[in-house]
GROMACS .gro file of C-alpha atoms in nm:
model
  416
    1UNK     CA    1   0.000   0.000   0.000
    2UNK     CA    2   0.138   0.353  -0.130
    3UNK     CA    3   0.135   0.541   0.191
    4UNK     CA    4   0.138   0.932   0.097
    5UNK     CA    5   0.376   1.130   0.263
    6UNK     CA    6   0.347   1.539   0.210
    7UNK     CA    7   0.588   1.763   0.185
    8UNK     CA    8   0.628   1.903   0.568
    9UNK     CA    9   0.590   2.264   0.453
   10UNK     CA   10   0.213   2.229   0.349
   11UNK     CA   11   0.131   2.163   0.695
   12UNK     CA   12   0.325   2.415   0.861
   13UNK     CA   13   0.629   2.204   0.961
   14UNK     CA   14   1.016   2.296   0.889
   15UNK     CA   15   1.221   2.053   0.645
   16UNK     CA   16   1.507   2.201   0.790
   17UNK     CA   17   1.441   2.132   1.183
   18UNK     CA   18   1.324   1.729   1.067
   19UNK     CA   19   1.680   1.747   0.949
   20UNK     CA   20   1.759   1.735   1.280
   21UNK     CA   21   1.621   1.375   1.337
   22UNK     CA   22   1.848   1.252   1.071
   23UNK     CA   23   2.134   1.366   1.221
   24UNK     CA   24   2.075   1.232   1.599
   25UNK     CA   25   1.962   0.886   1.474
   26UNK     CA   26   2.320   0.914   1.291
   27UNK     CA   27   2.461   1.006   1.615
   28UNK     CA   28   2.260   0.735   1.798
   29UNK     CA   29   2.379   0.461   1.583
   30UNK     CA   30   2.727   0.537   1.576
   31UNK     CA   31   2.715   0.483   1.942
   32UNK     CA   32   2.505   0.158   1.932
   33UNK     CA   33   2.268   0.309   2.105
   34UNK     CA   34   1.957   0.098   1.865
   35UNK     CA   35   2.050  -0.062   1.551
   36UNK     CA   36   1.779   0.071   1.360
   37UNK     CA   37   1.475   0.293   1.414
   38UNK     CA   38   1.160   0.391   1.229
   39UNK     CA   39   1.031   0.744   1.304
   40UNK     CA   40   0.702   0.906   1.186
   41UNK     CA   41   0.574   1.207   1.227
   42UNK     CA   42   0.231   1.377   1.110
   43UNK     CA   43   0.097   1.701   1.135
   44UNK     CA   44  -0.343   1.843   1.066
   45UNK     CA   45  -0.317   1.443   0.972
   46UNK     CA   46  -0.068   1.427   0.674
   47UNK     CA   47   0.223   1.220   0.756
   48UNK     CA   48   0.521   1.462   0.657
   49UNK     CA   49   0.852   1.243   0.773
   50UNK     CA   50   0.867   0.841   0.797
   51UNK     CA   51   1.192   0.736   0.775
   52UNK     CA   52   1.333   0.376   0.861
   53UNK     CA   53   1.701   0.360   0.966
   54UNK     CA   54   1.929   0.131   1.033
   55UNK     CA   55   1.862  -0.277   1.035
   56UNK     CA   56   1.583  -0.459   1.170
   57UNK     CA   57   1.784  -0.760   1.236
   58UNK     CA   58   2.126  -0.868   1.180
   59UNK     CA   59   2.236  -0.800   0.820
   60UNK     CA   60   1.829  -0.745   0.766
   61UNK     CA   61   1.765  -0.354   0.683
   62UNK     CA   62   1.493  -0.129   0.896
   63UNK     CA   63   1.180  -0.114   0.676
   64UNK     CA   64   0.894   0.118   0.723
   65UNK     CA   65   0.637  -0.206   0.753
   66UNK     CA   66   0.929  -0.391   1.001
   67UNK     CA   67   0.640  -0.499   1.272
   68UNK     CA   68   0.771  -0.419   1.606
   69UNK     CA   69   0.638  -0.581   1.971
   70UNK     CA   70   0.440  -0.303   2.148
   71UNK     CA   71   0.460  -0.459   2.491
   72UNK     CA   72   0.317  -0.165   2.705
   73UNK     CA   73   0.208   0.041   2.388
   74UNK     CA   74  -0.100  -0.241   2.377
   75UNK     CA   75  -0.253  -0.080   2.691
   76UNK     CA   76  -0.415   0.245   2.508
   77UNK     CA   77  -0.585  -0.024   2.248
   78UNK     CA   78  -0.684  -0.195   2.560
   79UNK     CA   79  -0.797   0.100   2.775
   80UNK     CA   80  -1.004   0.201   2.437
   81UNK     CA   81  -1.208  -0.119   2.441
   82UNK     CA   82  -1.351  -0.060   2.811
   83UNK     CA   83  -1.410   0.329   2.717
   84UNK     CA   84  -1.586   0.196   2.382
   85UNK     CA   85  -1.824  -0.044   2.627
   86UNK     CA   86  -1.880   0.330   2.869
   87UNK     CA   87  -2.014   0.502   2.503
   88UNK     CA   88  -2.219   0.231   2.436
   89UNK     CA   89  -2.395   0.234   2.819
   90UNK     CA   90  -2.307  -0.112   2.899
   91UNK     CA   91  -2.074  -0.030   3.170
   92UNK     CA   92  -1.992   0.235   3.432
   93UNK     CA   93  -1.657   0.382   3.537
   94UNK     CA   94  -1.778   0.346   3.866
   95UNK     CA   95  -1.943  -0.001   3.872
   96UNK     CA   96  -1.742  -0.289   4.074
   97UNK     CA   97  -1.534  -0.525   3.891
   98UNK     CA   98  -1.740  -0.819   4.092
   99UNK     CA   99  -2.004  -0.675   3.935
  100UNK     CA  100  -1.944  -0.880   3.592
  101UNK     CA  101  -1.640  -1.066   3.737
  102UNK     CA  102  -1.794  -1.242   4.090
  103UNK     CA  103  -1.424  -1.401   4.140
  104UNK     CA  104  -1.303  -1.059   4.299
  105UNK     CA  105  -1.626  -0.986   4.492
  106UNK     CA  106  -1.416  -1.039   4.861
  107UNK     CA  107  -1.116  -0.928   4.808
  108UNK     CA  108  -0.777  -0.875   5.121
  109UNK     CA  109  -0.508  -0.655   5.144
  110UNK     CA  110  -0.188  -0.786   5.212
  111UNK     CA  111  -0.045  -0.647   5.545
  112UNK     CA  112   0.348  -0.671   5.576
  113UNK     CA  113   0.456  -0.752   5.906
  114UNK     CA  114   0.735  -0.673   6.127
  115UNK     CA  115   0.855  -1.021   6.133
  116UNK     CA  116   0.827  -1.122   5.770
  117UNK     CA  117   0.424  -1.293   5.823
  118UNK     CA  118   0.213  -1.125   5.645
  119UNK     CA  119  -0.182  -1.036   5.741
  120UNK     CA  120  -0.452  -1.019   5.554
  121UNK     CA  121  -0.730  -0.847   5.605
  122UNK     CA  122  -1.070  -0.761   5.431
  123UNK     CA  123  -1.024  -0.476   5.135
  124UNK     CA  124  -1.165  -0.142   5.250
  125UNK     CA  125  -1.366  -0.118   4.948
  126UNK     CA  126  -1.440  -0.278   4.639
  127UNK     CA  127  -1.261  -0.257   4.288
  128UNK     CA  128  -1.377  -0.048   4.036
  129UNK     CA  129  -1.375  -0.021   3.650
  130UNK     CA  130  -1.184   0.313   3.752
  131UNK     CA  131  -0.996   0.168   3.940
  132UNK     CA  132  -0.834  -0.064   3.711
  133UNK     CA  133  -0.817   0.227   3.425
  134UNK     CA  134  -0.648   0.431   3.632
  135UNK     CA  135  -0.396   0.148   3.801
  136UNK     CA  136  -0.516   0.222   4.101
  137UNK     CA  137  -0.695  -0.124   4.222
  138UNK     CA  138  -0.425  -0.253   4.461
  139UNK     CA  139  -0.247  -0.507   4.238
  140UNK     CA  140   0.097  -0.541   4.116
  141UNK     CA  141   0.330  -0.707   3.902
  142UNK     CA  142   0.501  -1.070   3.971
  143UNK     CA  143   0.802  -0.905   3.819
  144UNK     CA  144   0.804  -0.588   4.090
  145UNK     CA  145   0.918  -0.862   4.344
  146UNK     CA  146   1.069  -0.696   4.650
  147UNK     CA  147   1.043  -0.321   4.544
  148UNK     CA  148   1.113  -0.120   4.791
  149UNK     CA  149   0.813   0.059   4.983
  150UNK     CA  150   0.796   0.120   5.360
  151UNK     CA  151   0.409   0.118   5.340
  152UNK     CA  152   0.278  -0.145   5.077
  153UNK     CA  153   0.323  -0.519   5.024
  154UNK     CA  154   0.537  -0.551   4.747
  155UNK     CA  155   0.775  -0.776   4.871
  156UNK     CA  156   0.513  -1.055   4.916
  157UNK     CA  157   0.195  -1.001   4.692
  158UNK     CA  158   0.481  -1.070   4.362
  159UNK     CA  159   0.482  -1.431   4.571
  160UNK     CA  160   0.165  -1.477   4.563
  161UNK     CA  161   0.084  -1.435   4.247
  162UNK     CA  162   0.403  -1.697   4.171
  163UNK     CA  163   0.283  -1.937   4.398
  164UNK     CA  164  -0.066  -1.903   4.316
  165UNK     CA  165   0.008  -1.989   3.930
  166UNK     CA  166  -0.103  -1.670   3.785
  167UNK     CA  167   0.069  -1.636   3.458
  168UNK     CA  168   0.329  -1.356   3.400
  169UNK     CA  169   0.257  -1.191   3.038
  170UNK     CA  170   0.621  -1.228   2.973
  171UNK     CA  171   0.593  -1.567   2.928
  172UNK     CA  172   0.439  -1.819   2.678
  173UNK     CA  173   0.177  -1.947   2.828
  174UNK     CA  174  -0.082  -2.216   2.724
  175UNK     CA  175  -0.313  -1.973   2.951
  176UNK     CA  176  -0.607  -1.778   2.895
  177UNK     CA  177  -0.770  -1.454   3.024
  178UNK     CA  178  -1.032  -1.620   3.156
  179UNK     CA  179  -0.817  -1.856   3.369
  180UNK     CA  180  -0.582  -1.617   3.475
  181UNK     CA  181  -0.798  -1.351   3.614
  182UNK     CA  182  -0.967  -1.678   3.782
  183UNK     CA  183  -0.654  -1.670   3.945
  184UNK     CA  184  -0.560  -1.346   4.020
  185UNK     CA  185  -0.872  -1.310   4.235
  186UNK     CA  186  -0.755  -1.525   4.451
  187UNK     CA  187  -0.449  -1.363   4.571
  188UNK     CA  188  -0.427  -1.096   4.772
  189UNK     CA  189  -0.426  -0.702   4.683
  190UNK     CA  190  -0.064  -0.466   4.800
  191UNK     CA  191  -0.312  -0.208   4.841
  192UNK     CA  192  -0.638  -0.085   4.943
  193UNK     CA  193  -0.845   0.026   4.577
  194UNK     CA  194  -0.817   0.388   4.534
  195UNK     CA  195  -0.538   0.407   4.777
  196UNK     CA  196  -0.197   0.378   4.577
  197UNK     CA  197  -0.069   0.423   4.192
  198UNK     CA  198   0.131   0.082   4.054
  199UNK     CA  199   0.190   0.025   3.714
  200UNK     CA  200   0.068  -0.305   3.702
  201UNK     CA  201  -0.042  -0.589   3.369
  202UNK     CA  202  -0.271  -0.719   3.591
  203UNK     CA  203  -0.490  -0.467   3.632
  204UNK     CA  204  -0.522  -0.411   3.239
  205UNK     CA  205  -0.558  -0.794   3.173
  206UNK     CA  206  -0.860  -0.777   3.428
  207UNK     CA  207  -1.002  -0.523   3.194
  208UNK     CA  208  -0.983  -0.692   2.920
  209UNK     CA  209  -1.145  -0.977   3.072
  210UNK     CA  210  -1.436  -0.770   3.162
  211UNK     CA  211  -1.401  -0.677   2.757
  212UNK     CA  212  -1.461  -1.042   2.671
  213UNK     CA  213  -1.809  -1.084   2.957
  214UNK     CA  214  -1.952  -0.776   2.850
  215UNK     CA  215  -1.928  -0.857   2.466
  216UNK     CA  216  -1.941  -1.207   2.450
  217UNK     CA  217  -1.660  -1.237   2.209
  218UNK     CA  218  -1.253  -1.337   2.307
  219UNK     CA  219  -1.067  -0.990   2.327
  220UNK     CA  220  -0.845  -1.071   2.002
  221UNK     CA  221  -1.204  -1.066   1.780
  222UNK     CA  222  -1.350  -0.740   2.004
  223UNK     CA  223  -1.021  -0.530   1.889
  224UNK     CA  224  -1.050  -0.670   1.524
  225UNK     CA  225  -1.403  -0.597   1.479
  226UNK     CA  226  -1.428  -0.264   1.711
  227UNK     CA  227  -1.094  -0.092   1.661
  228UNK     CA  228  -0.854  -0.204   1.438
  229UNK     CA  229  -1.072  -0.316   1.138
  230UNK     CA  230  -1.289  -0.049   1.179
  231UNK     CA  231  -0.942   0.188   1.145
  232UNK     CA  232  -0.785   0.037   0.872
  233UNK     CA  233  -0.553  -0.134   1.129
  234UNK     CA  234  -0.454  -0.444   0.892
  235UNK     CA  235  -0.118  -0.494   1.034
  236UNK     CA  236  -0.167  -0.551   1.402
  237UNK     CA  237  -0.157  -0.900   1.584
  238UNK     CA  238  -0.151  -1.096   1.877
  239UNK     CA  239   0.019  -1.369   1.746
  240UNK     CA  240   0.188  -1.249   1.387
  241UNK     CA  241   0.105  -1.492   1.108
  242UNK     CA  242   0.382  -1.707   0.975
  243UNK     CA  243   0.419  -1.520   0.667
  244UNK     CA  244   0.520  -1.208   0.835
  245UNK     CA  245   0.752  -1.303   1.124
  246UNK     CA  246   1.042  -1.235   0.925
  247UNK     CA  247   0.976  -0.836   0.928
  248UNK     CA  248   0.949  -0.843   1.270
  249UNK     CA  249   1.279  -0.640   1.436
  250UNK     CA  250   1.509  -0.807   1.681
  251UNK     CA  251   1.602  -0.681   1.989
  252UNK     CA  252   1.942  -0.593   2.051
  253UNK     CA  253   2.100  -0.519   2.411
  254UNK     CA  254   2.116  -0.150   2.446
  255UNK     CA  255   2.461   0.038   2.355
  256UNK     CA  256   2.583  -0.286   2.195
  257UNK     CA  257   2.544  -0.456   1.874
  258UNK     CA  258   2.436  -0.797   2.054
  259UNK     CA  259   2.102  -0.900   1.961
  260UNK     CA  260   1.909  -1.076   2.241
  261UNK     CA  261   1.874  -1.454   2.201
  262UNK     CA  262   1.855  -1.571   2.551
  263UNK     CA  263   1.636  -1.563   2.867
  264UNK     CA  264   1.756  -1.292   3.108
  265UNK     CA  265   1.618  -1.095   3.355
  266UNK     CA  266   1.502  -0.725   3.182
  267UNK     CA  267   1.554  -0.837   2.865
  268UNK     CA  268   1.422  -1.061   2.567
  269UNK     CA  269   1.377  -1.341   2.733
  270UNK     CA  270   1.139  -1.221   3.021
  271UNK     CA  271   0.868  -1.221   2.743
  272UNK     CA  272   1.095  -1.569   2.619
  273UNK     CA  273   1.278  -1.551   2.302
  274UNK     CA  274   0.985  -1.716   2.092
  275UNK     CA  275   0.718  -1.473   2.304
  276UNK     CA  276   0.457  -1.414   1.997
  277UNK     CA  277   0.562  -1.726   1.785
  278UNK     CA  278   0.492  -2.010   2.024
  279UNK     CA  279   0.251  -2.179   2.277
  280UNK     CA  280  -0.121  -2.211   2.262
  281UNK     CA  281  -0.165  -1.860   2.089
  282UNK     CA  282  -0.472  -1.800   2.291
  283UNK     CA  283  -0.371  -1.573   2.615
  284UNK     CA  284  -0.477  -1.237   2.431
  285UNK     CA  285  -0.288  -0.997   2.688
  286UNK     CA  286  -0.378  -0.650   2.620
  287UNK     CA  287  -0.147  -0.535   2.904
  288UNK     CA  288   0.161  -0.579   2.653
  289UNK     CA  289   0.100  -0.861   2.371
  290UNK     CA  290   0.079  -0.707   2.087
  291UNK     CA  291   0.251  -0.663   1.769
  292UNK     CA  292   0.255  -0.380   1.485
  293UNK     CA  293   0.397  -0.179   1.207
  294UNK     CA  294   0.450   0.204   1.245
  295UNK     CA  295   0.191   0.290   1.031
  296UNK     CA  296  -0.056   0.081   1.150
  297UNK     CA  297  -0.026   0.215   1.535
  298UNK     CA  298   0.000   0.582   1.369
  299UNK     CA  299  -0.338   0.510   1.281
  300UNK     CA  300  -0.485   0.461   1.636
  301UNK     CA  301  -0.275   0.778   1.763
  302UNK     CA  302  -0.404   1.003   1.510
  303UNK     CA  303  -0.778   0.871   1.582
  304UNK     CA  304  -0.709   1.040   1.968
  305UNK     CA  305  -0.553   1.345   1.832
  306UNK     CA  306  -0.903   1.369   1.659
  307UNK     CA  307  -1.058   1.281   1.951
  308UNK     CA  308  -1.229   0.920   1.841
  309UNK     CA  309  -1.280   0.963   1.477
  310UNK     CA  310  -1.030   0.907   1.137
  311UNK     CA  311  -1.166   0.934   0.778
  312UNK     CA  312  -1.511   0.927   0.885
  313UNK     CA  313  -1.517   0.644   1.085
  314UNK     CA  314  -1.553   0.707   1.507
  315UNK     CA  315  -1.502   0.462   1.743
  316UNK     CA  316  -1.483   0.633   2.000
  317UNK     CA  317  -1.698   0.925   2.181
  318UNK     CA  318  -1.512   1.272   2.256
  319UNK     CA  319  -1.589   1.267   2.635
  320UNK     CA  320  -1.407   0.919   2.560
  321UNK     CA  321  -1.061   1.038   2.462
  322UNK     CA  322  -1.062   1.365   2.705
  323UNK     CA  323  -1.112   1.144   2.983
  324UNK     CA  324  -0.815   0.880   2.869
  325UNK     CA  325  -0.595   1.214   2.798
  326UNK     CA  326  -0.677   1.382   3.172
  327UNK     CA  327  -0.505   1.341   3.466
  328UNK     CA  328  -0.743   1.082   3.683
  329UNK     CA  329  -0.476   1.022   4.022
  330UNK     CA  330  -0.432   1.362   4.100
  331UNK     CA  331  -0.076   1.332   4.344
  332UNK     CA  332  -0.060   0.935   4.342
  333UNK     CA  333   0.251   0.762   4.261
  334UNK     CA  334   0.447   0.469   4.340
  335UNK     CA  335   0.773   0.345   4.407
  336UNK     CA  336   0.918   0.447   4.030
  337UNK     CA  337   0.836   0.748   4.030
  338UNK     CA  338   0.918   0.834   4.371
  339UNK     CA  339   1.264   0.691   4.319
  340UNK     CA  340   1.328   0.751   3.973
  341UNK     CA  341   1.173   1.104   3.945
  342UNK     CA  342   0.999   1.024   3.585
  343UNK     CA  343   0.833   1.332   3.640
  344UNK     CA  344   0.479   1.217   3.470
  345UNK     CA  345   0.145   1.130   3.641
  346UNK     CA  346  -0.049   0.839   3.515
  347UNK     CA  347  -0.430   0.818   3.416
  348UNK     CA  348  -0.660   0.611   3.236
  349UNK     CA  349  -0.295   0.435   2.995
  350UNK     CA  350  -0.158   0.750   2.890
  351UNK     CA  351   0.141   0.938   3.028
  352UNK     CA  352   0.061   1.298   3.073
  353UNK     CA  353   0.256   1.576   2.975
  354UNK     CA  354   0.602   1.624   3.239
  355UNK     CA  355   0.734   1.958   3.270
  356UNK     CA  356   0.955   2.119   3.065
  357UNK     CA  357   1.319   2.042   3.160
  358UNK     CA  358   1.210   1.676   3.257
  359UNK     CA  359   1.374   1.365   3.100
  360UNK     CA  360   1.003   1.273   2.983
  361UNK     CA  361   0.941   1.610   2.843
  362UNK     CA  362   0.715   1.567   2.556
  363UNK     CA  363   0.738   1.906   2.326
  364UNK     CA  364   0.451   2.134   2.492
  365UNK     CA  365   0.192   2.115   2.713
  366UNK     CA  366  -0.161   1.924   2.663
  367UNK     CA  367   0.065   1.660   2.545
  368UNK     CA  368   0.005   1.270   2.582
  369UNK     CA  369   0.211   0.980   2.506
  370UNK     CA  370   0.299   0.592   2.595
  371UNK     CA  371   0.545   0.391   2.480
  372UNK     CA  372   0.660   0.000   2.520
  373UNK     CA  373   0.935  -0.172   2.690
  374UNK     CA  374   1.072  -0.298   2.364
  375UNK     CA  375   1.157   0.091   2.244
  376UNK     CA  376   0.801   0.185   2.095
  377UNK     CA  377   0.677   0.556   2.173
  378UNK     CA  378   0.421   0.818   2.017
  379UNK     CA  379   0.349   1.120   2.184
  380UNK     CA  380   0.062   1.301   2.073
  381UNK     CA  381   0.043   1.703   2.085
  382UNK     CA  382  -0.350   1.856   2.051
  383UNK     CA  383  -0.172   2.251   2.068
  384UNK     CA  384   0.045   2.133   1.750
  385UNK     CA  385  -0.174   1.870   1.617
  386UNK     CA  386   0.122   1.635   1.599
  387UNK     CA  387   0.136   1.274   1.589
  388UNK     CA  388   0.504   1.164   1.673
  389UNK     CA  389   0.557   0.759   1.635
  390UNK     CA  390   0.965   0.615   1.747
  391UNK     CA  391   1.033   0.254   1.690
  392UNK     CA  392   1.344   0.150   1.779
  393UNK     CA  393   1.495  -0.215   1.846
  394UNK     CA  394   1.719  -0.203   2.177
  395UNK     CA  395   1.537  -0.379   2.468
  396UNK     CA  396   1.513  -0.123   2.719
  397UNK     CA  397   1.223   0.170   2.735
  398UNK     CA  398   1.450   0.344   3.002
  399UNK     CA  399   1.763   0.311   2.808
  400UNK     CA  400   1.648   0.493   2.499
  401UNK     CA  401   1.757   0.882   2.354
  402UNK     CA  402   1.366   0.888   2.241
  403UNK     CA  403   1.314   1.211   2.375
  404UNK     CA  404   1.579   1.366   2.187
  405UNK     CA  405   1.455   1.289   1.906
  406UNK     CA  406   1.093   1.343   2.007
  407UNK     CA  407   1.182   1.685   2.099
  408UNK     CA  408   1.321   1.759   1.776
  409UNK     CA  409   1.036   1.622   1.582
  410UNK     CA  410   0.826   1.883   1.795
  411UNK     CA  411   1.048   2.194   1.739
  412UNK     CA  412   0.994   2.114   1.376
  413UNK     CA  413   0.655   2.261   1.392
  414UNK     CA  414   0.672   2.633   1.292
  415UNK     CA  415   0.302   2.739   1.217
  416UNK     CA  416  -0.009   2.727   1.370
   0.00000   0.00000   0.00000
C-alpha cells in the first residue's frame, strides 16, 4: 500500500528542523545506542517524515512495515475497548469489577509484618472499572518482586501471584484470560483500591477480561471488529502470522550490537525468546501482547488526536478520549516514580505531559504519550496537532535517547 507522505511545509512544519532527526539517529547509531529505528511524524493528519534507519535484524535492513512488539504500547488499544463499552452504556466507570467478574467480589489486602508474616485483612472497598483504568486497584506485578516501599506489600503479593500460578505476560503461556484472572482473584491485593498508583499488567488484563463478559466475544475478535478493522488497522496481531515473522525487528542489548537470544532478567527473554511465535496462541494480553507496524499504530494515535474519529469512521466518543488524555490520580505515585523522578502522572494508559526540563518532556503542554518496553513511543500534541511515532529495536524503554529525538520532531513545527 502507497502510503502518501506530504511535503512538511504544506502543513506548517520545517524541512530544515526534521533534518535534525536525521542527524541524531546518525549520532545514535554510531554509538550503538539501537541498531535501527523507524520514526514518523504527522501534522493536521498528513504524515510529513517516515523514515526507517538502520537494520531490523542482523544484516536485515529497517523497513517502514518492520512490525515491532508493542509490549506496554498495547494498553491504550486496551484502555479504548472498556471506554468503547462506557459510550455504548453497557458499563460504568464506577461499577465494581465483581459486578461482571464475581471471582473478585471479597477481596484482602496484604499487610506486611514486622517479622516477615504477612496479614490479611478484608479490602476497604471494592474494585472499580476506575480503578483498574487508572492502576489504582491494589495489584501489582510478579516481576516488581521486592520493590522497595515502607508502606505497601510488594515484597510478598509478587509471591503470591508466583505461587498461586497466575501467569506472568512475559511468558508463553498455554493460559487464557479467563483462567488467569480466575486466578488473580484469589491472591491478595498490596493495596487498598483507590489508595496507591502501581503500574501493574494485571490490572489491564482484568479489563480486558471484563471486555470479553460484557461482549461475548474473546478480546483478540472485540479489537479486530471494534478498533482495528474499523481503522484500517490491517497490520496488528496478537500472534503475527507465519508469513510475516520475518519483518518483525530483533532486539538488541542496548549500547551494543548484541542481539538478544537468551532468557535474562530485563531483557528478551522475560517475554521468552519465541514470546509471539509459540505456545497455545490464545492468552490475548492486552497489558503488553501485541505486535505492529509504524503505520498501522500511527493510525490509532491520530484517531485520539481527533478525539475518536479518522476518515469518517468514530469509534470512539469525545468525552471518551478527554477522559483517557486527563489526569485521573491527581498526586498518586508509586515506588518508580518516587525513586526515579519520571516526572509524569499516570491516568486512564496515557502518560501525561512532564514539565519542561524533565527527562520525559514531551514538546509542549496538553501533550500525551505511551510507549513499550521494547523501544516503541508516540506522543501526541493537541496545541500542535502532531502525531510523533519512534520505533526502535534495543530492549530497554529506560535506556532509549527517544526524547531527543521526540523533541526535535516537535520543534519542527513552525506554524499554527
Amino acid at each position: 500500500m502507497a502510503i502518501e507522505v506530504v511535503d512538511p511545509e504544506s502543513v506548517g512544519v520545517s524541512s530544515e528542523y526534521l533534518s535534525h532527526i536525521d542527524d541524531l539517529v546518525a549520532r545514535h547509531m554510531s554509538e550503538d545506542a539501537y541498531q535501527g529505528t523507524v520514526i514518523l511524524v504527522a501534522r493536521h493528519g498528513k504524515i510529513c517524515y517516515f523514515k526507517a534507519f538502520g537494520n531490523a535484524d542482523d544484516g536485515v535492513p529497517m523497513e517502514r512495515d518492520s512490525i515491532f512488539r508493542l509490549a506496554s504500547m498495547s494498553k491504550v488499544p486496551s484502555a479504548a475497548a472498556v471506554m468503547q463499552l462506557w459510550d455504548r452504556g453497557l458499563i460504568s466507570l464506577a461499577d465494581p469489577i465483581a459486578k461482571y467478574l464475581p471471582e473478585f467480589t471479597q477481596m484482602y489486602v496484604a499487610k506486611e509484618g514486622a517479622g516477615g508474616e504477612d496479614t490479611l485483612v478484608p479490602a476497604a472497598n471494592p474494585i472499580t472499572i476506575h480503578h483498574l483504568l487508572s492502576m489504582t486497584a491494589g495489584m501489582t506485578n510478579t516481576w516488581w518482586y521486592d520493590a522497595e516501599s515502607d508502606k505497601y506489600a510488594y515484597r510478598t503479593v509478587p509471591k503470591y501471584y508466583a505461587e498461586g500460578g497466575v501467569p506472568d505476560d512475559f511468558q508463553i503461556t498455554d493460559a487464557t484470560l479467563e483462567s488467569k484472572v480466575k486466578l488473580l482473584a484469589r491472591q491478595p491485593l498490596m493495596a487498598n483500591p483507590g489508595e496507591v498508583f502501581d503500574y501493574s499488567n494485571n490490572s489491564v488484563d482484568t479489563l480486558c477480561r471484563l471486555v470479553e463478559v460484557v461482549s461475548g466475544v474473546d478480546f483478540d475478535t472485540y479489537l479486530r471488529r471494534n478498533i482495528f478493522e474499523p481503522l484500517g488497522m490491517n497490520e496488528i496481531w496478537f500472534y503475527p502470522p507465519e508469513e510475516v515473522t520475518d519483518r518483525v525487528a530483533a532486539v538488541y542489548w542496548a549500547g551494543t550490537k548484541d542481539r538478544q537470544t537468551e532468557d535474562f532478567p530485563l531483557g528478551l527473554g522475560m517475554m521468552g525468546v519465541d514470546y509471539g511465535f509459540g505456545g497455545a496462541k490464545r492468552f490475548f494480553s492486552g497489558a503488553g501482547g501485541l505486535h505492529s507496524t509504524t503505520y498501522d499504530y500511527y493510525r490509532f494515535a491520530q484517531m485520539l488526536l481527533n478525539r475518536g474519529e479518522l476518515d469518517g469512521v468514530r469509534v470512539l466518543s469525545q468525552s471518551a478520549v478527554d477522559l483517557m488524555t486527563h489526569n485521573e490520580i491527581g498526586d498518586l505515585t508509586n515506588w518508580q516514580l518516587t525513586q526515579n523522578k519520571w516526572g509524569y502522572q499516570l491516568d486512564i494508559q496515557e502518560g501525561v505531559n512532564a514539565p519542561v526540563g524533565s527527562s520525559t518532556y514531551l514538546g509542549g503542554a496538553g501533550a500525551y504519550s505511551w510507549q513499550g518496553f521494547f523501544s516503541t513511543k508516540f506522543v501526541n500534541n493537541p496545541a500542535n496537532d502532531t502525531v510523533i511515532m519512534t520505533m526502535s529495536t534495543p530492549g530497554f524503554d529506560g535506556a532509549l535517547p527517544h526524547n531527543l529525538l521526540l523533541v526535535a520532531a516537535a520543534n519542527a513545527a513552525v506554524e499554527a
